[in-house]
Amino acid sequence: MEPRGSSGVGSGNSGTYTPEIAKSLRFEEEIQSLIDPSFDASSAAGGSFTALLGLPANQAVELLHHPGPGEPPASAASSSPTAGDLWRLRLGEHHAATDTLRLPFGCSSTFEERAARFSVFATDDSPASSSGGGLSPGLKAEPPDSDSQPTLPAPVGKPRRPSKRKECEKSKAKAVAKKSKSAEENTSAAKPAAEENTSGDKLPYVHVRARRGQATDSHSLAERARREKINARMKLLQELVPGCSKITGTALVLDEIINHVQSLQRQVEVRHLPHHYHHSLSLNNFLSMKLAAVNPRIDFSGLDHILSAECGPLAVDSGCGGGASDPTMWASDTAASTGGIRRMPAPPQIWHLDLVHPQQSSTVWENNGAAHPHFLLSTATSLVGYDPASSVILNSNQLKTEL
Amino acid sequence: MISPSSSSASSSRKKKMKRAETKWRTAAQERIYRRRLLEALRATASRAGPRAVKEAADSALALTARGQSQWSRAILLGRCRPRRKLLLKAGGKVRRGRRRPRPAAPVPVAAAAPAGKKVRDRLRVLGRLVPGCRQLSAPSLLEEAADYVAALEMQVKAMRALADALSAASLNAAAAGEAESRVV
């Protein structure tokens, strides 16, 4: 670990980092001892990485985001050149250092791995990286931060790593909230808290911050994460249901949503009642084959169906126009229908069960030499799985009479 | 169709979450649904009964959902024959139809956040309303509900249009048919 006095976070910041690093070295060691009982406190080699952990948020952010010019440290400093060197070392040679350091947060690469594995807050166990089991409670605090890690690209260069360090630091700060916050932020009590959220906003990624005054243990963090998830979904629903944005209160909003869903479902039911009665009426009053003719007519004009309702009546007239024209119509229609069939998306394999039926009934149709029933059969059966055979056969009867 | 999702703290989930409304309200979806609806209706012409029609409409809707949502899977699989096997095959999330009511904790612990009897009751009712979403956790239930509401709205719109057009058409058909039959 040769001292690299000039290399800093991308450039020579030796002077700026050392104070914080030195100050937080204490915490780092505490953390280390917490996590790794066998940690050799004397080996400050591992300290540099976690040195940043105890940093107050705002300072860390500034430090990390402005690696070029040295940011004046906010807090008083006791300088320890070795700490700064170690910090540099951390940044520079994380890979080599990891092995020797046995840090829970390892180097950035392991951290990324771990971060990449975190997909949800607090639901992930500690990753396969070097962190021990004892760290998992601490790590649970981390996921909210590392949750954003997957969005980060692989560390391209030093500026990246520092930002991760900051994440790490923040999460660590959360994990060891009491210690770091109480001790660290004694100096600038209100400032870090105020800065915490604002600095969070500056960041390109989103992460959950433990707000001041709120519990920071893993459980409550997970709770809060879940709550936010639920609230996000509730907001979605509120936007969807008209008139819900004004209502405050989960219960009332849910009330509205339930009413809306019920009304919609009722509408669907009632919608089809008059329509269906119309159907049955025509069936009763007029020749059923006319209606059967009407149906496919409407469908094939249904391609333009959306555009105009006049297509319906027109097609109906042409359909009723005469039996002689039917075969030709069917032929053209099958062309359209095959297009329709193809348009049907590749259904999940479960629906292939239904497609079996067309095979059976297709033979029946081939006797008639009519291709159109295929369309009806296949689509009908593949569309709805219920009782395809009977409906198909009935349809076929109707169509037979037509032809 | 991927629009920025609502503020979800998980960035990875942002990519997955599409807004329910945008997904369902596109004209393309409506067109797809209309076609399916027509086909389904023709299939039910034999079997009279508004219930069958409604079922067909719902199945068409679920089909249009492509089985990506819980409720759509539940609807479609409810129609299919051996429910159990397919339930397991269809999607990881679909569980066996555990119909035994769980009044104690119908909504798993995840709903603990909006704590309160009222909220939990409402969530349970919502779970009963949305098909196949009874034993769902609160966040997924809300998501399914959003999807379902959007789908329902589209369904109502499409069905209304279809019903109007069809009734007009059948009226004409009736009138023309009479004339035709007289002639023939």
Coordinates of C-alpha atoms in Angstrom, one line a residue:
Chain A
M1 CA 0.0 0.0 0.0
E2 CA 2.2 2.7 -1.2
P3 CA 1.1 6.1 -0.2
R4 CA -0.3 7.9 -3.1
G5 CA -0.2 11.4 -2.0
S6 CA -1.2 12.9 -5.2
S7 CA -4.0 10.7 -6.5
G8 CA -7.3 11.5 -5.0
V9 CA -10.7 10.8 -6.1
G10 CA -9.8 11.3 -9.6
S11 CA -7.3 13.9 -8.7
G12 CA -5.3 15.0 -5.9
N13 CA -7.5 15.7 -3.0
S14 CA -5.4 14.5 -0.4
G15 CA -5.9 17.4 1.8
T16 CA -9.6 17.3 1.7
Y17 CA -10.2 13.7 2.5
T18 CA -8.0 13.1 5.3
P19 CA -9.9 15.0 8.0
E20 CA -13.1 13.1 7.4
I21 CA -11.3 9.9 6.9
A22 CA -9.5 10.3 10.0
K23 CA -12.5 11.1 12.0
S24 CA -14.5 8.3 10.6
L25 CA -11.7 5.9 11.0
R26 CA -12.9 5.5 14.5
F27 CA -16.3 4.6 13.3
E28 CA -15.0 2.3 10.7
E29 CA -13.1 0.4 13.3
E30 CA -16.2 0.2 15.4
I31 CA -18.1 -1.1 12.5
Q32 CA -15.4 -3.5 11.7
S33 CA -15.4 -4.8 15.2
L34 CA -19.1 -5.1 15.2
I35 CA -19.2 -7.0 12.0
D36 CA -16.1 -9.0 12.1
P37 CA -15.1 -10.1 15.5
S38 CA -11.8 -11.3 14.2
F39 CA -11.2 -8.0 12.7
D40 CA -7.8 -6.7 13.5
A41 CA -8.5 -3.2 14.5
S42 CA -5.0 -2.4 14.1
S43 CA -5.0 -3.2 10.5
A44 CA -6.2 0.1 9.3
A45 CA -5.8 -1.1 5.9
G46 CA -9.4 -1.8 5.8
G47 CA -10.2 1.4 7.3
S48 CA -9.8 3.6 4.3
F49 CA -12.7 2.2 2.5
T50 CA -15.1 2.5 5.3
A51 CA -13.5 5.7 6.2
L52 CA -16.0 7.4 4.1
L53 CA -18.8 5.6 5.7
G54 CA -19.0 7.8 8.7
L55 CA -18.9 10.9 6.6
P56 CA -21.7 13.2 6.9
A57 CA -23.8 12.9 3.8
N58 CA -23.4 16.3 2.4
Q59 CA -19.7 16.3 2.8
A60 CA -19.5 13.0 1.1
V61 CA -21.6 14.1 -1.7
E62 CA -19.7 17.1 -2.3
L63 CA -16.5 15.2 -2.1
L64 CA -17.6 12.6 -4.4
H65 CA -19.3 14.7 -6.9
H66 CA -16.6 17.2 -7.2
P67 CA -13.6 15.1 -7.2
G68 CA -11.6 17.7 -9.0
P69 CA -11.4 20.7 -6.8
G70 CA -10.9 20.0 -3.3
E71 CA -14.0 20.6 -1.2
P72 CA -13.4 22.2 2.0
P73 CA -14.3 19.9 4.7
A74 CA -17.1 20.9 6.8
S75 CA -15.9 19.6 10.0
A76 CA -12.8 20.0 11.9
A77 CA -10.0 17.8 11.0
S78 CA -7.3 15.8 12.4
S79 CA -5.2 14.8 9.7
S80 CA -3.7 11.5 9.3
P81 CA -1.8 11.1 6.2
T82 CA -2.0 7.4 6.3
A83 CA -5.7 7.6 6.3
G84 CA -5.7 9.7 3.2
D85 CA -3.3 7.3 1.6
L86 CA -5.4 4.4 2.5
W87 CA -8.3 6.2 1.0
R88 CA -6.4 6.7 -2.2
L89 CA -5.5 3.2 -2.1
R90 CA -9.1 2.2 -1.8
L91 CA -10.0 4.1 -4.8
G92 CA -7.0 3.0 -6.8
E93 CA -6.6 -0.5 -6.0
H94 CA -9.8 -1.9 -4.7
H95 CA -9.2 -5.3 -6.3
A96 CA -6.0 -6.0 -4.7
A97 CA -7.0 -4.6 -1.4
T98 CA -10.1 -6.5 -1.0
D99 CA -8.5 -9.7 -0.2
T100 CA -6.4 -8.3 2.5
L101 CA -9.0 -6.2 3.9
R102 CA -11.9 -8.5 4.5
L103 CA -14.1 -5.7 4.5
P104 CA -17.8 -6.3 4.6
F105 CA -18.3 -3.9 1.8
G106 CA -15.3 -5.3 0.1
C107 CA -14.3 -3.5 -3.0
S108 CA -16.5 -1.9 -5.4
S109 CA -16.6 -4.9 -7.6
T110 CA -18.1 -7.1 -4.9
F111 CA -20.2 -4.3 -3.9
E112 CA -21.6 -4.0 -7.4
E113 CA -22.2 -7.7 -7.5
R114 CA -24.1 -7.4 -4.3
A115 CA -25.9 -4.3 -5.4
A116 CA -26.8 -6.0 -8.6
R117 CA -28.4 -8.7 -6.8
F118 CA -30.5 -6.5 -4.7
S119 CA -33.7 -6.0 -6.5
V120 CA -36.1 -5.2 -3.7
F121 CA -35.6 -3.4 -0.5
A122 CA -34.7 -5.5 2.4
T123 CA -35.9 -8.7 0.9
D124 CA -32.6 -9.8 -0.2
D125 CA -30.3 -11.7 2.1
S126 CA -26.7 -10.7 2.3
P127 CA -25.1 -11.5 -1.0
A128 CA -22.6 -14.1 -1.6
S129 CA -19.8 -11.6 -1.3
S130 CA -17.5 -11.6 1.6
S131 CA -20.0 -10.1 4.0
G132 CA -20.6 -12.3 6.9
G133 CA -23.9 -13.3 8.3
G134 CA -23.7 -10.8 11.0
L135 CA -23.7 -8.1 8.4
S136 CA -27.0 -9.0 7.0
P137 CA -29.0 -6.9 9.4
G138 CA -26.8 -4.1 8.5
L139 CA -27.0 -4.9 4.9
K140 CA -30.7 -4.7 5.0
A141 CA -30.3 -1.1 5.5
E142 CA -28.2 -1.1 2.5
P143 CA -30.6 -2.5 -0.1
P144 CA -32.5 0.8 -0.4
D145 CA -29.3 2.3 -1.4
S146 CA -27.9 -0.5 -3.3
D147 CA -31.2 -0.9 -4.9
S148 CA -30.2 1.9 -7.1
Q149 CA -26.9 0.3 -7.8
P150 CA -28.2 -1.9 -10.6
T151 CA -28.9 1.2 -12.5
L152 CA -25.3 2.2 -12.2
P153 CA -23.1 1.0 -15.0
A154 CA -20.1 -1.0 -14.1
P155 CA -17.6 1.3 -12.6
V156 CA -16.0 2.9 -15.5
G157 CA -13.6 5.0 -13.6
K158 CA -12.8 6.5 -10.4
P159 CA -15.6 9.0 -10.3
R160 CA -18.0 6.2 -10.3
R161 CA -16.5 4.4 -7.4
P162 CA -16.6 7.3 -5.2
S163 CA -20.3 7.7 -5.8
K164 CA -20.7 4.2 -4.9
R165 CA -18.7 4.7 -1.9
K166 CA -21.0 7.4 -1.0
E167 CA -23.9 5.1 -1.4
C168 CA -22.1 2.6 0.7
E169 CA -21.3 5.3 3.2
K170 CA -24.9 6.4 3.4
S171 CA -26.2 3.0 3.8
K172 CA -23.6 2.2 6.3
A173 CA -24.5 5.4 8.0
K174 CA -28.0 4.2 8.1
A175 CA -27.0 0.8 9.3
V176 CA -25.0 2.2 12.1
A177 CA -27.4 5.1 12.3
K178 CA -27.2 5.7 15.9
K179 CA -23.5 5.7 16.1
S180 CA -22.7 7.7 13.1
K181 CA -25.5 10.0 13.3
S182 CA -25.3 10.8 16.8
A183 CA -21.6 11.1 16.9
E184 CA -20.9 12.3 13.5
E185 CA -23.6 14.7 13.1
N186 CA -23.1 16.3 16.4
T187 CA -21.0 18.8 14.7
S188 CA -23.5 19.8 12.2
A189 CA -26.7 18.6 13.6
A190 CA -29.3 20.0 11.4
K191 CA -27.3 20.3 8.4
P192 CA -26.7 16.7 7.5
A193 CA -30.3 15.9 8.0
A194 CA -31.4 18.7 5.9
E195 CA -28.7 17.9 3.4
E196 CA -29.5 14.3 3.4
N197 CA -32.6 14.6 1.4
T198 CA -31.4 17.3 -0.8
S199 CA -28.2 15.6 -1.6
G200 CA -30.2 12.6 -2.3
D201 CA -32.0 14.6 -4.9
K202 CA -28.8 15.5 -6.6
L203 CA -28.0 12.0 -7.1
P204 CA -28.8 10.3 -10.4
Y205 CA -30.3 7.4 -8.7
V206 CA -33.1 7.0 -6.2
H207 CA -32.6 5.6 -2.9
V208 CA -34.4 5.6 0.3
R209 CA -32.9 7.7 3.0
A210 CA -33.5 7.2 6.6
R211 CA -35.0 10.4 7.6
R212 CA -33.9 12.0 10.8
G213 CA -36.0 11.0 13.7
Q214 CA -37.2 7.8 12.0
A215 CA -36.1 4.5 12.9
T216 CA -33.4 3.1 10.7
D217 CA -33.3 -0.5 11.6
S218 CA -33.9 -2.9 8.8
H219 CA -37.4 -3.8 9.8
S220 CA -38.7 -0.3 9.6
L221 CA -36.9 0.3 6.5
A222 CA -38.4 -2.6 4.9
E223 CA -41.7 -1.5 6.2
R224 CA -41.3 1.9 4.7
A225 CA -40.3 0.4 1.4
R226 CA -43.4 -1.7 1.3
R227 CA -45.5 1.2 2.3
E228 CA -44.1 3.2 -0.5
K229 CA -44.8 0.5 -2.9
I230 CA -48.3 0.3 -1.8
N231 CA -48.7 4.0 -1.9
A232 CA -47.4 4.2 -5.4
R233 CA -49.9 1.7 -6.5
M234 CA -52.6 3.5 -4.8
K235 CA -51.7 6.6 -6.6
L236 CA -51.9 4.8 -9.8
L237 CA -55.3 3.6 -9.0
Q238 CA -56.4 7.0 -7.9
E239 CA -55.5 8.4 -11.2
L240 CA -57.3 5.6 -13.0
V241 CA -60.6 6.0 -11.2
P242 CA -62.2 9.3 -11.9
G243 CA -62.7 11.5 -8.9
C244 CA -60.4 9.8 -6.6
S245 CA -57.6 12.2 -6.7
K246 CA -59.5 14.6 -4.5
I247 CA -60.2 12.0 -1.9
T248 CA -57.7 11.7 0.8
G249 CA -57.5 8.6 2.9
T250 CA -56.8 5.1 1.8
A251 CA -60.1 3.7 2.9
L252 CA -62.2 6.2 1.1
V253 CA -60.2 5.9 -2.0
L254 CA -60.5 2.2 -1.9
D255 CA -64.3 2.7 -1.4
E256 CA -64.4 4.7 -4.6
I257 CA -62.4 2.2 -6.5
I258 CA -64.6 -0.7 -5.4
N259 CA -67.7 1.2 -6.4
H260 CA -66.1 2.0 -9.8
V261 CA -65.2 -1.6 -10.4
Q262 CA -68.7 -2.8 -9.4
S263 CA -70.3 -0.3 -11.7
L264 CA -68.1 -1.3 -14.5
Q265 CA -68.9 -4.9 -14.0
R266 CA -72.5 -4.2 -13.9
Q267 CA -72.3 -2.2 -17.0
V268 CA -70.7 -5.1 -18.8
E269 CA -73.6 -7.3 -17.7
V270 CA -76.3 -4.9 -18.7
R271 CA -74.5 -4.0 -21.9
H272 CA -75.0 -7.3 -23.2
L273 CA -78.5 -7.8 -22.1
P274 CA -80.2 -5.6 -24.6
H275 CA -77.9 -6.6 -27.2
H276 CA -78.5 -10.2 -26.6
Y277 CA -82.2 -9.8 -26.5
H278 CA -82.0 -8.2 -29.8
H279 CA -80.2 -11.2 -31.0
S280 CA -82.8 -13.6 -29.7
L281 CA -85.5 -11.4 -31.0
S282 CA -84.2 -11.5 -34.4
L283 CA -83.7 -15.2 -34.1
N284 CA -87.2 -15.7 -33.1
N285 CA -88.9 -13.4 -35.5
F286 CA -86.8 -13.9 -38.5
L287 CA -85.0 -16.8 -40.1
S288 CA -82.1 -17.9 -38.0
M289 CA -80.0 -18.2 -41.0
K290 CA -80.4 -14.6 -41.7
L291 CA -79.0 -13.8 -38.3
A292 CA -76.2 -16.3 -38.8
A293 CA -75.5 -14.6 -42.1
V294 CA -75.6 -11.3 -40.3
N295 CA -73.0 -12.3 -37.8
P296 CA -70.2 -13.2 -40.1
R297 CA -71.1 -10.3 -42.4
I298 CA -70.6 -8.0 -39.6
D299 CA -67.4 -9.6 -38.6
F300 CA -65.8 -9.3 -42.0
S301 CA -66.8 -5.8 -42.2
G302 CA -65.7 -5.6 -38.7
L303 CA -62.3 -4.9 -39.9
D304 CA -63.5 -1.5 -40.7
H305 CA -66.0 -1.9 -38.0
I306 CA -64.4 0.5 -35.8
L307 CA -64.6 3.2 -38.3
S308 CA -68.2 3.3 -39.1
A309 CA -71.4 1.6 -38.2
E310 CA -72.7 1.9 -41.7
C311 CA -70.5 -0.9 -42.8
G312 CA -72.8 -3.2 -40.8
P313 CA -76.0 -2.5 -42.5
L314 CA -74.4 -2.4 -45.9
A315 CA -72.7 -5.7 -45.4
V316 CA -75.9 -7.1 -44.1
D317 CA -77.7 -6.2 -47.2
S318 CA -75.1 -7.6 -49.4
G319 CA -75.0 -10.7 -47.3
C320 CA -78.7 -11.3 -47.6
G321 CA -78.3 -10.5 -51.2
G322 CA -78.4 -14.1 -52.3
G323 CA -77.0 -17.5 -51.8
A324 CA -75.2 -17.6 -55.0
S325 CA -72.9 -14.9 -54.0
D326 CA -72.1 -16.6 -50.8
P327 CA -69.4 -18.9 -51.8
T328 CA -67.5 -16.1 -53.4
M329 CA -68.0 -14.0 -50.3
W330 CA -66.8 -16.8 -48.2
A331 CA -63.8 -17.1 -50.3
S332 CA -62.8 -13.5 -49.9
D333 CA -63.7 -13.6 -46.3
T334 CA -61.5 -16.5 -45.6
A335 CA -58.7 -14.5 -46.9
A336 CA -59.6 -11.9 -44.4
S337 CA -60.2 -14.4 -41.7
T338 CA -56.9 -16.1 -42.2
G339 CA -55.4 -12.7 -41.6
G340 CA -57.4 -12.6 -38.5
I341 CA -56.3 -15.9 -37.4
R342 CA -52.7 -15.0 -37.9
R343 CA -53.3 -11.9 -36.0
M344 CA -54.1 -13.9 -33.0
P345 CA -51.1 -13.8 -30.9
A346 CA -49.2 -16.9 -30.0
P347 CA -51.2 -18.0 -27.1
P348 CA -49.7 -19.7 -24.2
Q349 CA -49.5 -23.4 -24.6
I350 CA -52.4 -24.0 -22.5
W351 CA -54.6 -22.8 -25.2
H352 CA -53.3 -25.3 -27.6
L353 CA -55.7 -27.7 -25.9
D354 CA -58.5 -25.9 -27.6
L355 CA -56.9 -25.9 -30.9
V356 CA -57.2 -29.6 -30.9
H357 CA -60.9 -29.2 -31.6
P358 CA -60.6 -27.5 -34.9
Q359 CA -58.7 -30.5 -36.1
Q360 CA -61.6 -32.7 -35.3
S361 CA -64.3 -30.6 -36.8
S362 CA -62.3 -29.5 -39.7
T363 CA -62.9 -32.8 -41.3
V364 CA -66.6 -32.2 -41.1
W365 CA -66.2 -29.0 -42.9
E366 CA -64.0 -30.3 -45.6
N367 CA -67.0 -32.3 -46.7
N368 CA -68.7 -29.1 -47.4
G369 CA -65.7 -27.7 -49.1
A370 CA -66.1 -24.5 -47.2
A371 CA -63.1 -22.9 -45.7
H372 CA -64.9 -20.4 -43.7
P373 CA -65.9 -22.7 -40.9
H374 CA -62.3 -23.3 -40.1
F375 CA -62.0 -19.7 -39.3
L376 CA -65.0 -19.8 -37.0
L377 CA -64.0 -22.9 -35.4
S378 CA -60.5 -22.2 -34.8
T379 CA -61.0 -18.8 -33.6
A380 CA -64.0 -19.7 -31.6
T381 CA -62.4 -22.6 -29.9
S382 CA -59.1 -21.1 -29.4
L383 CA -60.7 -18.0 -28.2
V384 CA -62.8 -19.4 -25.5
G385 CA -62.1 -22.8 -24.1
Y386 CA -65.6 -23.5 -22.9
D387 CA -67.5 -26.1 -24.7
P388 CA -66.1 -25.5 -28.1
A389 CA -67.4 -28.7 -29.6
S390 CA -71.1 -28.1 -29.1
S391 CA -71.0 -24.5 -30.1
V392 CA -69.1 -25.4 -33.2
I393 CA -71.5 -28.1 -34.2
L394 CA -74.4 -25.8 -33.8
N395 CA -72.7 -23.2 -35.8
S396 CA -72.0 -25.7 -38.5
N397 CA -75.6 -26.6 -38.6
Q398 CA -76.6 -23.1 -39.2
L399 CA -74.0 -22.6 -41.9
K400 CA -75.0 -25.8 -43.6
T401 CA -78.5 -24.6 -44.0
E402 CA -77.1 -21.4 -45.5
L403 CA -75.1 -23.1 -48.1
Chain B
M1 CA -46.3 1.9 -24.6
I2 CA -43.7 2.1 -21.9
S3 CA -44.2 5.2 -20.1
P4 CA -42.5 6.4 -17.0
S5 CA -44.0 4.5 -14.2
S6 CA -45.1 6.0 -11.0
S7 CA -42.5 6.9 -8.5
S8 CA -41.5 3.6 -7.3
A9 CA -38.4 3.6 -5.2
S10 CA -37.1 0.5 -6.9
S11 CA -35.5 1.6 -10.1
S12 CA -35.4 -1.9 -11.5
R13 CA -39.1 -2.1 -11.1
K14 CA -39.6 1.1 -13.1
K15 CA -38.6 -0.7 -16.2
K16 CA -41.1 -3.5 -15.6
M17 CA -44.0 -1.4 -14.5
K18 CA -46.0 0.0 -17.3
R19 CA -48.9 2.2 -16.6
A20 CA -52.1 0.3 -16.7
E21 CA -54.0 3.0 -18.5
T22 CA -51.6 3.5 -21.3
K23 CA -51.5 -0.2 -21.9
W24 CA -55.2 -0.6 -22.2
R25 CA -56.3 2.6 -23.7
T26 CA -54.5 2.4 -26.9
A27 CA -56.7 2.1 -30.0
A28 CA -54.8 -0.9 -31.1
Q29 CA -55.8 -2.8 -28.0
E30 CA -59.4 -1.8 -28.4
R31 CA -59.3 -3.0 -32.0
I32 CA -57.9 -6.3 -30.9
Y33 CA -60.4 -6.7 -28.3
R34 CA -63.3 -5.9 -30.6
R35 CA -62.2 -8.5 -33.0
R36 CA -61.9 -11.1 -30.2
L37 CA -65.2 -10.0 -28.9
L38 CA -66.9 -10.5 -32.2
E39 CA -65.5 -13.9 -32.5
A40 CA -66.5 -14.8 -29.1
L41 CA -70.0 -13.6 -29.7
R42 CA -70.4 -15.6 -32.7
A43 CA -69.3 -18.6 -30.7
T44 CA -72.0 -17.9 -28.2
A45 CA -74.8 -17.3 -30.7
S46 CA -75.7 -20.9 -30.2
R47 CA -75.9 -20.7 -26.5
A48 CA -78.4 -18.1 -25.7
G49 CA -78.2 -16.3 -22.5
P50 CA -76.7 -13.0 -21.4
R51 CA -74.5 -14.8 -19.0
A52 CA -72.8 -16.7 -21.7
V53 CA -72.3 -13.5 -23.6
K54 CA -70.8 -11.8 -20.6
E55 CA -68.6 -14.7 -20.0
A56 CA -67.5 -14.6 -23.6
A57 CA -66.8 -10.9 -23.3
D58 CA -64.8 -11.4 -20.2
S59 CA -62.9 -14.2 -21.7
A60 CA -62.1 -12.1 -24.7
L61 CA -60.9 -9.4 -22.5
A62 CA -58.7 -11.7 -20.6
L63 CA -57.4 -13.0 -23.8
T64 CA -56.5 -9.6 -24.9
A65 CA -54.6 -9.2 -21.7
R66 CA -52.4 -12.0 -23.0
G67 CA -52.3 -13.6 -19.7
Q68 CA -49.9 -11.1 -18.3
S69 CA -52.1 -10.2 -15.4
Q70 CA -53.3 -12.3 -12.6
W71 CA -57.0 -11.7 -13.2
S72 CA -56.8 -12.5 -16.9
R73 CA -55.2 -15.8 -16.1
A74 CA -57.8 -16.5 -13.5
I75 CA -60.6 -15.8 -16.0
L76 CA -59.2 -17.9 -18.8
L77 CA -58.2 -20.7 -16.6
G78 CA -61.6 -20.6 -14.9
R79 CA -63.1 -21.4 -18.3
C80 CA -60.7 -24.1 -19.1
R81 CA -61.4 -27.6 -18.1
P82 CA -58.9 -29.0 -15.6
R83 CA -58.4 -26.0 -13.5
R84 CA -55.8 -27.3 -11.1
K85 CA -53.3 -28.5 -13.5
L86 CA -53.4 -25.5 -15.7
L87 CA -53.4 -23.2 -12.8
L88 CA -50.0 -24.5 -11.9
K89 CA -48.7 -24.5 -15.4
A90 CA -50.0 -21.2 -16.5
G91 CA -48.0 -18.9 -14.4
G92 CA -45.9 -18.9 -11.3
K93 CA -48.2 -16.6 -9.5
V94 CA -51.4 -18.4 -10.0
R95 CA -52.0 -20.6 -7.1
R96 CA -54.4 -23.4 -6.6
G97 CA -57.8 -22.1 -6.0
R98 CA -57.8 -22.1 -2.3
R99 CA -61.4 -21.2 -1.9
R100 CA -61.4 -21.6 1.8
P101 CA -62.1 -18.1 3.1
R102 CA -59.4 -16.7 5.3
P103 CA -61.1 -14.1 7.3
A104 CA -58.2 -13.8 9.6
A105 CA -55.7 -12.6 7.2
P106 CA -57.0 -12.5 3.7
V107 CA -54.4 -9.9 2.8
P108 CA -51.0 -11.1 3.8
V109 CA -48.7 -9.2 6.0
A110 CA -47.6 -6.9 3.2
A111 CA -50.8 -4.9 3.8
A112 CA -49.7 -4.1 7.3
A113 CA -48.6 -0.8 6.1
P114 CA -52.0 0.8 5.5
A115 CA -53.0 -0.6 8.8
G116 CA -56.5 -0.2 9.8
K117 CA -59.5 -2.5 9.8
K118 CA -61.3 -0.4 7.2
V119 CA -58.5 -0.5 4.8
R120 CA -58.0 -4.1 5.1
D121 CA -61.6 -4.8 4.7
R122 CA -61.7 -2.7 1.6
L123 CA -58.8 -4.5 0.3
R124 CA -60.5 -7.8 0.9
V125 CA -63.5 -6.7 -1.0
L126 CA -61.4 -5.5 -3.8
G127 CA -59.8 -8.9 -3.9
R128 CA -63.1 -10.5 -4.2
L129 CA -64.1 -8.2 -7.0
V130 CA -61.1 -8.7 -9.1
P131 CA -61.2 -12.2 -10.4
G132 CA -58.5 -14.5 -9.1
C133 CA -57.0 -12.0 -6.8
R134 CA -58.3 -13.0 -3.5
Q135 CA -55.2 -14.2 -1.8
L136 CA -53.0 -11.5 -3.1
S137 CA -50.8 -9.2 -1.3
A138 CA -51.7 -5.6 -1.1
P139 CA -49.3 -4.1 -3.6
S140 CA -49.9 -6.8 -6.2
L141 CA -53.6 -6.6 -5.6
L142 CA -53.6 -2.9 -6.2
E143 CA -51.6 -3.4 -9.4
E144 CA -54.0 -6.0 -10.6
A145 CA -56.9 -3.7 -9.7
A146 CA -55.4 -0.9 -11.7
D147 CA -55.0 -3.2 -14.7
Y148 CA -58.5 -4.6 -14.2
V149 CA -60.1 -1.2 -14.0
A150 CA -58.4 -0.1 -17.2
A151 CA -59.4 -3.2 -18.9
L152 CA -63.0 -3.0 -17.8
E153 CA -63.3 0.5 -19.0
M154 CA -62.1 -0.5 -22.4
Q155 CA -64.4 -3.4 -22.4
V156 CA -67.4 -1.3 -21.6
K157 CA -66.5 1.1 -24.3
A158 CA -66.0 -1.6 -26.9
M159 CA -69.1 -3.4 -25.9
R160 CA -71.2 -0.4 -26.0
A161 CA -70.1 0.4 -29.5
L162 CA -70.5 -3.1 -30.6
A163 CA -73.9 -3.4 -29.1
D164 CA -75.1 -0.3 -30.8
A165 CA -73.7 -1.2 -34.1
L166 CA -75.0 -4.7 -34.0
S167 CA -78.4 -3.7 -32.9
A168 CA -78.6 -1.3 -35.8
A169 CA -77.3 -3.9 -38.1
S170 CA -79.7 -6.5 -37.0
L171 CA -82.5 -4.2 -37.3
N172 CA -81.6 -3.6 -40.9
A173 CA -81.0 -7.2 -41.3
A174 CA -84.4 -7.9 -40.0
A175 CA -86.0 -5.5 -42.3
A176 CA -84.0 -6.6 -45.3
G177 CA -84.4 -10.2 -44.3
E178 CA -88.1 -9.9 -44.2
A179 CA -88.2 -8.5 -47.6
E180 CA -85.8 -11.2 -48.9
S181 CA -87.7 -14.0 -47.4
R182 CA -90.8 -12.7 -48.9
V183 CA -89.2 -12.6 -52.2
V184 CA -87.6 -15.9 -51.9

